[in-house]
mmCIF file of C-alpha atoms and ligand atoms in Angstrom:
data_model
loop_
_atom_site.group_PDB
_atom_site.id
_atom_site.type_symbol
_atom_site.label_atom_id
_atom_site.label_comp_id
_atom_site.label_asym_id
_atom_site.label_seq_id
_atom_site.Cartn_x
_atom_site.Cartn_y
_atom_site.Cartn_z
ATOM 1 C CA MET A 1 111.736 97.538 77.730
ATOM 2 C CA LYS A 2 112.047 101.553 76.542
ATOM 3 C CA THR A 3 109.631 104.398 77.545
ATOM 4 C CA GLU A 4 110.444 108.265 78.237
ATOM 5 C CA ILE A 5 111.179 106.931 82.440
ATOM 6 C CA THR A 6 113.194 104.508 81.351
ATOM 7 C CA GLU A 7 115.551 107.230 79.152
ATOM 8 C CA LEU A 8 114.930 110.234 81.917
ATOM 9 C CA LEU A 9 116.259 107.535 84.934
ATOM 10 C CA GLY A 10 119.104 105.369 82.540
ATOM 11 C CA ILE A 11 117.282 102.636 84.091
ATOM 12 C CA GLU A 12 116.209 99.059 82.287
ATOM 13 C CA TYR A 13 112.703 98.890 83.588
ATOM 14 C CA PRO A 14 110.546 101.626 83.910
ATOM 15 C CA VAL A 15 109.559 100.558 87.553
ATOM 16 C CA ILE A 16 110.058 102.930 90.520
ATOM 17 C CA GLN A 17 109.690 101.088 94.156
ATOM 18 C CA GLY A 18 107.681 103.006 96.049
ATOM 19 C CA GLY A 19 109.244 105.333 99.276
ATOM 20 C CA MET A 20 108.383 103.635 102.539
ATOM 21 C CA ALA A 21 109.201 105.282 105.292
ATOM 22 C CA TRP A 22 111.653 103.051 107.652
ATOM 23 C CA VAL A 23 111.687 100.709 104.463
ATOM 24 C CA ALA A 24 112.804 101.407 101.942
ATOM 25 C CA GLU A 25 116.274 101.603 103.393
ATOM 26 C CA CYS A 26 119.782 100.676 101.774
ATOM 27 C CA HIS A 27 119.160 96.858 101.107
ATOM 28 C CA LEU A 28 115.940 97.212 99.388
ATOM 29 C CA ALA A 29 116.740 100.075 97.858
ATOM 30 C CA ALA A 30 120.100 98.492 95.958
ATOM 31 C CA ALA A 31 117.714 95.259 95.556
ATOM 32 C CA VAL A 32 115.591 97.035 92.678
ATOM 33 C CA SER A 33 118.239 98.858 90.711
ATOM 34 C CA ASN A 34 120.587 95.769 90.529
ATOM 35 C CA ALA A 35 116.981 94.854 89.433
ATOM 36 C CA GLY A 36 117.110 96.681 86.605
ATOM 37 C CA GLY A 37 114.524 99.433 88.326
ATOM 38 C CA LEU A 38 114.891 102.536 90.170
ATOM 39 C CA GLY A 39 115.465 101.819 94.164
ATOM 40 C CA LEU A 40 114.773 104.536 96.607
ATOM 41 C CA ILE A 41 115.610 105.381 100.437
ATOM 42 C CA ALA A 42 112.849 106.653 101.676
ATOM 43 C CA ALA A 43 113.741 109.844 104.188
ATOM 44 C CA GLY A 44 110.430 109.097 105.812
ATOM 45 C CA GLY A 45 111.144 110.828 109.336
ATOM 46 C CA ALA A 46 114.423 110.006 110.329
ATOM 47 C CA PRO A 47 117.293 112.657 111.021
ATOM 48 C CA ALA A 48 119.338 113.966 107.484
ATOM 49 C CA GLU A 49 122.481 112.208 108.439
ATOM 50 C CA TRP A 50 121.033 109.072 108.850
ATOM 51 C CA VAL A 51 120.014 109.637 105.231
ATOM 52 C CA ARG A 52 123.390 110.360 104.074
ATOM 53 C CA GLU A 53 124.847 107.579 105.985
ATOM 54 C CA GLN A 54 122.191 105.313 103.812
ATOM 55 C CA ILE A 55 122.637 107.071 100.661
ATOM 56 C CA ARG A 56 126.722 106.016 100.799
ATOM 57 C CA GLU A 57 125.869 102.799 102.087
ATOM 58 C CA THR A 58 123.727 102.006 98.623
ATOM 59 C CA LYS A 59 126.531 103.095 97.201
ATOM 60 C CA LYS A 60 128.779 100.577 97.921
ATOM 61 C CA LEU A 61 125.779 98.348 97.438
ATOM 62 C CA THR A 62 125.180 99.265 94.047
ATOM 63 C CA ASP A 63 126.489 101.288 90.837
ATOM 64 C CA LYS A 64 123.275 101.382 88.859
ATOM 65 C CA PRO A 65 120.778 104.410 89.563
ATOM 66 C CA PHE A 66 118.560 105.060 92.675
ATOM 67 C CA GLY A 67 117.169 107.874 94.226
ATOM 68 C CA VAL A 68 115.799 109.343 98.182
ATOM 69 C CA ASN A 69 111.881 110.125 98.772
ATOM 70 C CA ILE A 70 111.234 113.341 100.586
ATOM 71 C CA MET A 71 108.121 113.124 103.570
ATOM 72 C CA LEU A 72 107.652 116.633 102.926
ATOM 73 C CA MET A 73 105.911 116.423 106.583
ATOM 74 C CA ASN A 74 109.343 115.763 107.648
ATOM 75 C CA PRO A 75 110.605 119.130 109.881
ATOM 76 C CA GLU A 76 113.796 117.792 108.798
ATOM 77 C CA SER A 77 113.102 118.005 105.205
ATOM 78 C CA GLU A 78 115.152 121.337 104.688
ATOM 79 C CA LYS A 79 118.374 118.836 105.763
ATOM 80 C CA VAL A 80 117.772 116.578 103.479
ATOM 81 C CA ALA A 81 116.743 117.988 100.241
ATOM 82 C CA LYS A 82 120.644 119.075 100.892
ATOM 83 C CA VAL A 83 122.065 116.400 101.701
ATOM 84 C CA ILE A 84 120.321 114.798 98.401
ATOM 85 C CA VAL A 85 122.296 117.392 96.367
ATOM 86 C CA GLU A 86 125.586 117.014 99.166
ATOM 87 C CA GLU A 87 125.659 113.550 98.292
ATOM 88 C CA GLY A 88 125.277 113.924 94.743
ATOM 89 C CA VAL A 89 121.913 111.880 94.352
ATOM 90 C CA LYS A 90 120.496 112.121 90.950
ATOM 91 C CA VAL A 91 116.581 111.513 91.569
ATOM 92 C CA VAL A 92 114.248 112.564 94.508
ATOM 93 C CA THR A 93 110.761 111.727 94.615
ATOM 94 C CA THR A 94 109.196 113.862 97.146
ATOM 95 C CA GLY A 95 105.201 112.464 99.422
ATOM 96 C CA ALA A 96 102.743 115.021 101.802
ATOM 97 C CA GLY A 97 103.782 117.974 100.326
ATOM 98 C CA SER A 98 104.672 120.321 97.617
ATOM 99 C CA PRO A 99 108.454 120.188 96.648
ATOM 100 C CA GLU A 100 108.374 124.021 95.354
ATOM 101 C CA LYS A 101 111.312 125.085 97.681
ATOM 102 C CA TYR A 102 113.794 123.182 96.769
ATOM 103 C CA MET A 103 113.351 122.445 93.283
ATOM 104 C CA ALA A 104 115.441 125.416 92.164
ATOM 105 C CA ASP A 105 118.119 124.004 94.656
ATOM 106 C CA TRP A 106 117.879 120.062 93.151
ATOM 107 C CA LYS A 107 117.339 121.132 89.329
ATOM 108 C CA ALA A 108 120.447 123.860 89.572
ATOM 109 C CA ALA A 109 122.251 119.898 90.901
ATOM 110 C CA GLY A 110 121.195 118.228 88.556
ATOM 111 C CA VAL A 111 118.861 116.003 89.971
ATOM 112 C CA LYS A 112 116.051 114.441 88.749
ATOM 113 C CA VAL A 113 112.650 115.651 90.689
ATOM 114 C CA ILE A 114 109.570 112.793 90.558
ATOM 115 C CA PRO A 115 106.766 114.751 92.958
ATOM 116 C CA VAL A 116 104.153 112.468 93.712
ATOM 117 C CA VAL A 117 100.486 114.193 93.089
ATOM 118 C CA ALA A 118 97.336 113.021 94.078
ATOM 119 C CA SER A 119 95.579 115.696 92.357
ATOM 120 C CA VAL A 120 95.443 117.420 88.373
ATOM 121 C CA ALA A 121 96.133 120.618 90.113
ATOM 122 C CA LEU A 122 99.181 119.169 92.122
ATOM 123 C CA ALA A 123 100.052 117.760 89.050
ATOM 124 C CA LYS A 124 99.959 120.550 87.015
ATOM 125 C CA ARG A 125 101.886 122.975 89.574
ATOM 126 C CA MET A 126 104.808 120.846 89.758
ATOM 127 C CA GLU A 127 104.567 120.637 85.542
ATOM 128 C CA ARG A 128 105.356 124.998 86.048
ATOM 129 C CA CYS A 129 107.438 124.283 88.137
ATOM 130 C CA GLY A 130 110.151 121.924 86.145
ATOM 131 C CA ALA A 131 109.231 118.815 88.063
ATOM 132 C CA ASP A 132 110.839 115.999 85.499
ATOM 133 C CA ALA A 133 107.817 113.376 85.673
ATOM 134 C CA VAL A 134 105.173 113.003 88.309
ATOM 135 C CA VAL A 135 103.688 109.940 90.391
ATOM 136 C CA ALA A 136 100.301 109.645 90.687
ATOM 137 C CA GLU A 137 99.497 107.856 92.981
ATOM 138 C CA GLY A 138 95.631 106.722 93.646
ATOM 139 C CA CYS A 139 94.756 106.121 97.131
ATOM 140 C CA GLU A 140 94.519 101.423 96.679
ATOM 141 C CA ALA A 141 97.811 102.729 98.338
ATOM 142 C CA GLY A 142 99.513 102.269 101.335
ATOM 143 C CA GLY A 143 100.097 105.250 103.922
ATOM 144 C CA HIS A 144 99.457 108.943 103.227
ATOM 145 C CA ILE A 145 96.945 109.222 100.361
ATOM 146 C CA GLY A 146 94.903 111.581 98.915
ATOM 147 C CA GLU A 147 90.912 110.977 97.559
ATOM 148 C CA LEU A 148 91.239 109.680 94.023
ATOM 149 C CA THR A 149 91.459 106.590 92.829
ATOM 150 C CA THR A 150 94.558 105.099 90.070
ATOM 151 C CA MET A 151 91.681 104.440 87.600
ATOM 152 C CA VAL A 152 90.778 107.619 87.699
ATOM 153 C CA LEU A 153 93.582 109.399 88.685
ATOM 154 C CA VAL A 154 96.072 108.779 85.981
ATOM 155 C CA PRO A 155 94.661 109.593 82.996
ATOM 156 C CA GLN A 156 93.610 112.847 84.020
ATOM 157 C CA VAL A 157 96.815 113.721 84.444
ATOM 158 C CA ALA A 158 98.157 111.985 81.663
ATOM 159 C CA ASP A 159 96.233 114.885 79.981
ATOM 160 C CA ALA A 160 97.174 117.528 82.477
ATOM 161 C CA VAL A 161 100.758 117.724 82.048
ATOM 162 C CA ASN A 162 103.004 116.696 79.337
ATOM 163 C CA ILE A 163 105.978 115.099 81.850
ATOM 164 C CA PRO A 164 105.551 112.051 81.341
ATOM 165 C CA VAL A 165 103.770 110.061 84.179
ATOM 166 C CA ILE A 166 104.313 107.241 86.407
ATOM 167 C CA ALA A 167 101.741 105.421 88.077
ATOM 168 C CA ALA A 168 101.091 104.032 91.291
ATOM 169 C CA GLY A 169 98.888 102.557 94.099
ATOM 170 C CA GLY A 170 97.035 99.089 93.225
ATOM 171 C CA ILE A 171 99.782 97.619 91.139
ATOM 172 C CA ALA A 172 101.953 94.625 92.124
ATOM 173 C CA ASP A 173 102.338 92.366 88.826
ATOM 174 C CA GLY A 174 102.163 92.721 85.145
ATOM 175 C CA ARG A 175 98.512 93.272 84.326
ATOM 176 C CA GLY A 176 99.018 96.449 86.634
ATOM 177 C CA MET A 177 101.284 97.701 84.781
ATOM 178 C CA ALA A 178 99.627 96.912 81.034
ATOM 179 C CA ALA A 179 96.238 98.502 82.467
ATOM 180 C CA ALA A 180 98.229 101.691 83.646
ATOM 181 C CA PHE A 181 100.058 101.958 80.295
ATOM 182 C CA MET A 182 96.689 101.799 78.928
ATOM 183 C CA LEU A 183 95.486 104.944 81.226
ATOM 184 C CA GLY A 184 98.256 106.616 80.151
ATOM 185 C CA ALA A 185 101.514 106.564 82.215
ATOM 186 C CA LYS A 186 104.625 105.317 81.322
ATOM 187 C CA GLY A 187 106.314 104.075 84.114
ATOM 188 C CA ILE A 188 104.815 102.471 87.325
ATOM 189 C CA GLN A 189 105.803 102.606 91.366
ATOM 190 C CA MET A 190 105.104 99.706 93.331
ATOM 191 C CA GLY A 191 105.441 99.843 96.847
ATOM 192 C CA THR A 192 103.806 96.635 99.526
ATOM 193 C CA VAL A 193 105.029 94.050 97.107
ATOM 194 C CA PHE A 194 108.621 94.969 97.683
ATOM 195 C CA ALA A 195 107.614 95.635 101.922
ATOM 196 C CA ALA A 196 106.823 91.645 101.466
ATOM 197 C CA SER A 197 110.318 91.093 98.714
ATOM 198 C CA LYS A 198 112.872 88.779 100.255
ATOM 199 C CA GLU A 199 115.424 91.295 100.696
ATOM 200 C CA SER A 200 112.436 93.706 102.317
ATOM 201 C CA VAL A 201 114.740 94.777 106.033
ATOM 202 C CA ILE A 202 111.018 94.506 107.789
ATOM 203 C CA HIS A 203 110.443 92.785 110.825
ATOM 204 C CA GLU A 204 108.728 89.105 109.638
ATOM 205 C CA ASN A 205 105.663 89.832 111.538
ATOM 206 C CA TYR A 206 105.106 92.821 109.602
ATOM 207 C CA LYS A 207 105.383 90.539 106.384
ATOM 208 C CA ASN A 208 103.746 88.423 107.002
ATOM 209 C CA SER A 209 100.332 90.339 107.676
ATOM 210 C CA ILE A 210 100.724 91.251 104.326
ATOM 211 C CA LEU A 211 101.180 88.135 102.942
ATOM 212 C CA LYS A 212 98.048 86.741 104.973
ATOM 213 C CA ALA A 213 95.948 89.675 104.460
ATOM 214 C CA LYS A 214 92.519 90.121 101.832
ATOM 215 C CA ASP A 215 91.344 92.491 99.696
ATOM 216 C CA ILE A 216 89.277 93.551 102.274
ATOM 217 C CA ASP A 217 91.500 93.855 105.146
ATOM 218 C CA SER A 218 93.078 97.944 105.121
ATOM 219 C CA ARG A 219 91.133 100.513 106.920
ATOM 220 C CA VAL A 220 91.987 104.203 106.140
ATOM 221 C CA THR A 221 92.872 106.356 109.887
ATOM 222 C CA GLY A 222 92.862 109.758 110.368
ATOM 223 C CA ARG A 223 89.910 111.034 107.072
ATOM 224 C CA SER A 224 88.990 113.457 109.911
ATOM 225 C CA THR A 225 92.135 115.164 110.850
ATOM 226 C CA GLY A 226 93.418 115.568 107.215
ATOM 227 C CA HIS A 227 96.305 113.109 107.829
ATOM 228 C CA PRO A 228 94.417 110.227 105.781
ATOM 229 C CA ILE A 229 96.837 106.838 106.396
ATOM 230 C CA ARG A 230 95.498 103.198 104.619
ATOM 231 C CA VAL A 231 96.879 101.043 107.108
ATOM 232 C CA LEU A 232 96.246 96.460 107.365
ATOM 233 C CA ARG A 233 93.560 96.108 109.692
ATOM 234 C CA ASN A 234 94.556 95.726 114.048
ATOM 235 C CA ASP A 235 94.193 96.612 117.202
ATOM 236 C CA MET A 236 95.522 100.225 116.468
ATOM 237 C CA ALA A 237 93.284 100.810 113.422
ATOM 238 C CA ARG A 238 90.575 99.895 115.578
ATOM 239 C CA LYS A 239 90.974 101.447 118.145
ATOM 240 C CA TYR A 240 91.736 104.916 115.783
ATOM 241 C CA LEU A 241 88.527 104.229 114.239
ATOM 242 C CA GLU A 242 86.943 104.467 117.198
ATOM 243 C CA LEU A 243 88.187 107.385 119.159
ATOM 244 C CA GLU A 244 87.959 109.498 115.738
ATOM 245 C CA LYS A 245 84.617 108.718 115.403
ATOM 246 C CA SER A 246 83.683 109.234 119.008
ATOM 247 C CA GLY A 247 85.258 112.541 117.821
ATOM 248 C CA ALA A 248 88.036 113.038 120.336
ATOM 249 C CA PRO A 249 90.726 115.595 120.075
ATOM 250 C CA PHE A 250 93.154 115.649 117.387
ATOM 251 C CA GLU A 251 95.938 115.446 119.794
ATOM 252 C CA GLU A 252 94.390 112.150 121.329
ATOM 253 C CA LEU A 253 94.704 110.543 117.739
ATOM 254 C CA GLU A 254 97.898 111.625 116.961
ATOM 255 C CA GLN A 255 99.544 110.208 120.281
ATOM 256 C CA LEU A 256 97.989 106.884 118.872
ATOM 257 C CA THR A 257 99.945 106.634 115.894
ATOM 258 C CA LEU A 258 103.414 108.872 117.347
ATOM 259 C CA GLY A 259 105.963 106.271 116.543
ATOM 260 C CA SER A 260 103.542 103.328 115.114
ATOM 261 C CA LEU A 261 105.217 103.012 112.208
ATOM 262 C CA ARG A 262 108.852 102.319 113.558
ATOM 263 C CA LYS A 263 106.738 99.620 116.168
ATOM 264 C CA ALA A 264 105.544 97.768 113.111
ATOM 265 C CA VAL A 265 108.175 97.979 111.315
ATOM 266 C CA GLN A 266 111.525 97.902 112.835
ATOM 267 C CA GLU A 267 109.547 95.480 116.505
ATOM 268 C CA GLY A 268 107.357 93.587 114.643
ATOM 269 C CA ASP A 269 104.177 94.948 117.083
ATOM 270 C CA THR A 270 101.710 93.962 114.658
ATOM 271 C CA LYS A 271 99.263 94.389 117.240
ATOM 272 C CA ASN A 272 99.627 98.372 117.996
ATOM 273 C CA GLY A 273 102.223 99.042 114.977
ATOM 274 C CA SER A 274 100.818 101.185 112.174
ATOM 275 C CA LEU A 275 101.031 98.241 109.031
ATOM 276 C CA MET A 276 101.416 100.729 106.351
ATOM 277 C CA ALA A 277 100.023 98.904 103.258
ATOM 278 C CA GLY A 278 97.982 98.769 99.882
ATOM 279 C CA GLN A 279 95.078 97.378 99.163
ATOM 280 C CA ILE A 280 96.440 95.240 96.602
ATOM 281 C CA ALA A 281 97.861 93.496 100.058
ATOM 282 C CA GLY A 282 95.520 91.094 99.228
ATOM 283 C CA MET A 283 96.818 89.624 96.033
ATOM 284 C CA ILE A 284 100.408 89.461 97.278
ATOM 285 C CA LYS A 285 101.142 85.315 98.616
ATOM 286 C CA GLU A 286 104.914 84.643 98.709
ATOM 287 C CA GLU A 287 108.122 86.449 99.805
ATOM 288 C CA ARG A 288 109.853 86.891 96.454
ATOM 289 C CA THR A 289 113.405 88.847 95.227
ATOM 290 C CA CYS A 290 112.864 92.241 93.959
ATOM 291 C CA ALA A 291 114.359 91.093 90.236
ATOM 292 C CA ASP A 292 111.638 88.165 90.623
ATOM 293 C CA ILE A 293 109.219 91.008 91.084
ATOM 294 C CA ILE A 294 110.525 93.333 88.118
ATOM 295 C CA SER A 295 111.111 91.025 85.543
ATOM 296 C CA SER A 296 107.581 88.878 85.744
ATOM 297 C CA THR A 297 106.049 92.172 86.001
ATOM 298 C CA VAL A 298 107.605 93.290 83.114
ATOM 299 C CA SER A 299 107.263 89.980 80.376
ATOM 300 C CA GLU A 300 103.469 89.568 82.034
ATOM 301 C CA ALA A 301 103.184 93.131 80.829
ATOM 302 C CA CYS A 302 105.011 93.504 77.508
ATOM 303 C CA LYS A 303 102.797 90.258 76.556
ATOM 304 C CA LEU A 304 99.519 91.843 77.599
ATOM 305 C CA MET A 305 100.315 94.503 75.734
ATOM 306 C CA ASN A 306 102.015 93.402 72.107
ATOM 307 C CA GLY A 307 101.993 89.419 72.804
ATOM 308 C CA VAL A 308 106.128 89.543 72.784
ATOM 309 C CA SER A 309 108.534 88.834 75.457
ATOM 310 C CA ALA A 310 110.887 91.559 77.157
ATOM 311 C CA ASN A 311 113.544 89.997 75.689
ATOM 312 C CA GLU A 312 112.965 90.033 72.553
HETATM 313 O O1 TUI B 401 103.418 110.437 100.791
HETATM 314 C C1 TUI B 401 103.508 109.407 100.295
HETATM 315 N N1 TUI B 401 102.884 108.393 101.128
HETATM 316 C C2 TUI B 401 102.653 108.344 102.973
HETATM 317 S S1 TUI B 401 104.276 109.938 103.401
HETATM 318 C C3 TUI B 401 104.832 107.986 104.602
HETATM 319 S S2 TUI B 401 104.986 109.124 106.161
HETATM 320 C C4 TUI B 401 103.852 108.858 107.677
HETATM 321 N N2 TUI B 401 103.894 108.444 108.531
HETATM 322 C C5 TUI B 401 103.086 108.857 109.599
HETATM 323 C C6 TUI B 401 102.626 109.343 109.725
HETATM 324 C C7 TUI B 401 102.127 110.274 108.452
HETATM 325 C C8 TUI B 401 103.107 109.991 107.643
HETATM 326 C C9 TUI B 401 103.503 107.122 105.138
HETATM 327 N N3 TUI B 401 103.067 107.367 103.400
HETATM 328 N N4 TUI B 401 102.374 108.963 99.346
HETATM 329 C C10 TUI B 401 102.598 110.022 98.216
HETATM 330 C C11 TUI B 401 101.328 111.037 98.598
HETATM 331 N N5 TUI B 401 101.348 112.460 98.668
HETATM 332 N N6 TUI B 401 99.792 110.781 98.933
HETATM 333 C C12 TUI B 401 99.302 111.802 99.002
HETATM 334 C C13 TUI B 401 100.300 113.060 98.572
HETATM 335 C C14 TUI B 401 99.853 113.935 98.618
HETATM 336 C C15 TUI B 401 98.621 115.104 99.128
HETATM 337 C C16 TUI B 401 98.827 116.268 99.549
HETATM 338 C C17 TUI B 401 100.551 115.186 98.382
HETATM 339 C C18 TUI B 401 99.678 116.632 98.149
HETATM 340 C C19 TUI B 401 99.483 117.434 98.865
HETATM 341 O O2 TUI B 401 98.879 118.530 99.141
HETATM 342 C C20 TUI B 401 100.217 119.471 98.734
HETATM 343 C C21 TUI B 401 100.074 120.978 98.524
HETATM 344 O O3 TUI B 401 100.647 122.003 98.966
HETATM 345 O O4 TUI B 401 99.075 120.685 97.990
#
């Protein structure tokens, strides 16, 4: 399946893995890349040296292209940005901010830069400062989100920029991929379905929470603090939303979330952990390999779009 994204990144299928903090490590990234997509290591809130190690491990597990996702709210971002250049990473995606100040160094080193955006304004700014593509991420996505849905964000971003657009938020099968293409996307990014894949190293309790989730089981915490985060509903989300409603101070809310994602991913604490996941979790019912997820998504999308199979 050839699109501007497969050409830009030198990959077989225009499918990118979301940069999920603590979830997207070397094994998941390599599995997605080996299956013909673009695997990503998420720097999340981790130290830069952890990212360097993960890059080196991923290189041992795949000879295909892979990337690194930087969460720009992480105070280590500056150091991670340097590690990316030093380790010869080919692709970087960014989240939760604007990567403008790193752009010149990355471009000079030949790194392809794909910022994740949640608005037309940021997409245009990213194109102006040299981004190679953008991920337009709707608020169906898990984790840190913007205001707009994928349905309205993707076509508006596609109209506003000349660089290729990758759609994200609410996609986990060929129907979602075909829909994204109809909206003007040239590729898709999926997160939640890869978090629940066989190769994902997250705690089995977290994985089971995704597999058990129903359509209406996610909540958005932090709207009042300006850091909206989509998670699966649990004790932690309920407590947070109650505190938020009662006008609790920012510090108290932050205290409740601090380290809570790691608690869910590594310790399997599904009560007090932050179970970040997208609204599409309700559709994900079984643990599948990344290769199965990618090949079935692409062949289903091809069938829907032109009635041919991916291999013809
Ligand atoms: O970044 C994400 N999703 C994330 S990051 C993350 S890690 C985290 N952990 C604990 C607490 C907080 C975060 C979990 N999920 N997606 C990409 C994304 N970026 N969605 C929305 C945005 C965004 C929002 C506003 C990007 C830029 C922006 O404004 C930048 C500007 O300067 O205008």
